[in-house]
XYZ file of C-alpha atoms in Angstrom:
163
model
C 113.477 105.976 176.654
C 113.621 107.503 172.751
C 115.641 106.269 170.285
C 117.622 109.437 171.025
C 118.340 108.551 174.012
C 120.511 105.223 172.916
C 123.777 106.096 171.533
C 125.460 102.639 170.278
C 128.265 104.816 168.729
C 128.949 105.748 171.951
C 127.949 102.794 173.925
C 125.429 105.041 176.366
C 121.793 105.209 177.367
C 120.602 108.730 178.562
C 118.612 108.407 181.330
C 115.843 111.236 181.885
C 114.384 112.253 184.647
C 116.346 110.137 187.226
C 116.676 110.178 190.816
C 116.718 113.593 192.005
C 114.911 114.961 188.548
C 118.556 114.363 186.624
C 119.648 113.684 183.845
C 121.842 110.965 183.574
C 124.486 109.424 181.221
C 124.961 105.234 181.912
C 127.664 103.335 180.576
C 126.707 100.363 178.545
C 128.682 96.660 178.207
C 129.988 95.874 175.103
C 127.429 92.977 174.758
C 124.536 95.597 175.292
C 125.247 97.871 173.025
C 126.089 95.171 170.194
C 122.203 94.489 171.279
C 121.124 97.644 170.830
C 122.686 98.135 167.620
C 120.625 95.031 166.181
C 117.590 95.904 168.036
C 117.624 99.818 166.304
C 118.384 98.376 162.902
C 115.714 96.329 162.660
C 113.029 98.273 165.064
C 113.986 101.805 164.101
C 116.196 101.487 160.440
C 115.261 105.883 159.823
C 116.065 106.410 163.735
C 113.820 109.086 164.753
C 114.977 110.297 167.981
C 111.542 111.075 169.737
C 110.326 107.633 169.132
C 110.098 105.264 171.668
C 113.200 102.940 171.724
C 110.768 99.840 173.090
C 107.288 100.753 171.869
C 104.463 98.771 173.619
C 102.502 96.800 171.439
C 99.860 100.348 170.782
C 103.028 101.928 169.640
C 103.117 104.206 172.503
C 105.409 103.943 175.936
C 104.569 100.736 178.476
C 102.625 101.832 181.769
C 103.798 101.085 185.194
C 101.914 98.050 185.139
C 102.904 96.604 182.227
C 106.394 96.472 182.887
C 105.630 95.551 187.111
C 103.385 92.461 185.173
C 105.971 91.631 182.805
C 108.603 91.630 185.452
C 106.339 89.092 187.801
C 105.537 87.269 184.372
C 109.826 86.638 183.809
C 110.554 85.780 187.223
C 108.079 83.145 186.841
C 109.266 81.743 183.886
C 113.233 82.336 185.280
C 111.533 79.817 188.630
C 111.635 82.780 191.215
C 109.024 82.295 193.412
C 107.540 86.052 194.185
C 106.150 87.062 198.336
C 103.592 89.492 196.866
C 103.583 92.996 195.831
C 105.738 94.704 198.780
C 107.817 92.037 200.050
C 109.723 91.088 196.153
C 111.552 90.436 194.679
C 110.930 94.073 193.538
C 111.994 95.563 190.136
C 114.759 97.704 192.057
C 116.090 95.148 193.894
C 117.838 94.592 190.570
C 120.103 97.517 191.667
C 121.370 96.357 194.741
C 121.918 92.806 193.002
C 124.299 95.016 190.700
C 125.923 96.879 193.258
C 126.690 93.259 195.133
C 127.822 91.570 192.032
C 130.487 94.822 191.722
C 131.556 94.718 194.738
C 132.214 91.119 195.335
C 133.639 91.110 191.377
C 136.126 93.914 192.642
C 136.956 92.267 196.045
C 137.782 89.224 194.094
C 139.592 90.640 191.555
C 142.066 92.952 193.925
C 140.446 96.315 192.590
C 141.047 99.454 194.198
C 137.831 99.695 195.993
C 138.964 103.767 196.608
C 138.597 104.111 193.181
C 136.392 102.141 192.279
C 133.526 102.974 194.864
C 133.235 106.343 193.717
C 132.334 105.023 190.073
C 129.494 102.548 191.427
C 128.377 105.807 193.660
C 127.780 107.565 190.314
C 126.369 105.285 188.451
C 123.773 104.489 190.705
C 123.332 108.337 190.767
C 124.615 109.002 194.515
C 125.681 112.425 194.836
C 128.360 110.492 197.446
C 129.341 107.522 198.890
C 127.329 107.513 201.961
C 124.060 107.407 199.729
C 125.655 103.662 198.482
C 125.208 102.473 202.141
C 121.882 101.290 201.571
C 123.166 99.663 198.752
C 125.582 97.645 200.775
C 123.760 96.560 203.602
C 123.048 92.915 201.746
C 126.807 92.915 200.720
C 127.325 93.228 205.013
C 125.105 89.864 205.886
C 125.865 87.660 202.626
C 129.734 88.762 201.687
C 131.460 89.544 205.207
C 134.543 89.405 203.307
C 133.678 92.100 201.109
C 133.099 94.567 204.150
C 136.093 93.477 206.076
C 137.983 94.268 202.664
C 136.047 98.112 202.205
C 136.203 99.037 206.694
C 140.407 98.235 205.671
C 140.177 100.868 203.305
C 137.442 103.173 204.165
C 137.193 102.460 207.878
C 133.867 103.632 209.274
C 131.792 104.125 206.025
C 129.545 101.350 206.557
C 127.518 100.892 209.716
C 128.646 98.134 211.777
C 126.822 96.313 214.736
C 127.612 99.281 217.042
C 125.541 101.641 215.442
């Protein structure tokens, strides 16, 4: 990610070269941005946008396994034990802890989960909603609530135990 590719005017991250070879534009929180903001002052104060936003410590971008060590080193720290490389926690396993911690924040909440599905689709970068069953499959065995809430509104969308 360049520097050019973190607007904190507009509070989004351009994301290159995501699934399916897009482009994508992501939504920040308020808190990350704020972050952001601090983190360009004082890392990048004459903003070039082709540098890298978080240089490695050669100045250049982090490998694969720099940031795969890093994220066994901060588990570790955080007490998470790890089952080895395959069986995780993996790195994207952090998306389907966001897409849980939407859903069950919109079940509890009373949001439309019509409307709001479609936004978590897209921001995940599903072309629909059927590409966000995999997604929901942990929401199914550890938030039975949450489905019984979506199969009322979207009835049949998420494999059940018939299929």
């Amino acid at each position: 990610m360049t520097v050019g590719d973190v607007n904190t005017i507009d509070g989004t991250l351009t994301i290159r070269n995501a699934k399916f070879h897009k482009d994508r534009l992501v939504p920040m929180a308020p808190s990350l941005n704020e972050r952001c903001r601090i983190y360009m002052e004082v890392m990048h104060p004459i903003k070039q946008p082709e540098y890298i936003f978080f240089p490695s410590p050669h100045g250049g971008q982090y490998c694969e396994k720099s940031i795969y060590d890093n994220f066994r080193r901060f588990l570790w720290q955080a007490g998470i034990s790890h089952g080895g490389r395959g069986k995780g926690p993996r790195l994207h396993d952090i998306r389907h802890v966001f897409a849980v911690h939407c859903l069950k924040r919109w079940v509890r909440s009373g949001t439309d989960l019509t409307v709001a599905l479609p936004y978590l689709s897209a921001y995940l970068g599903h072309t629909g909603l059927k590409s966000s069953q995999h997604y929901l499959r942990l929401t199914a065995e550890l938030y039975p609530h949450i489905v019984a809430t979506m199969d009322e509104r979207f009835g049949g969308l998420l494999p059940g135990d018939d299929q």
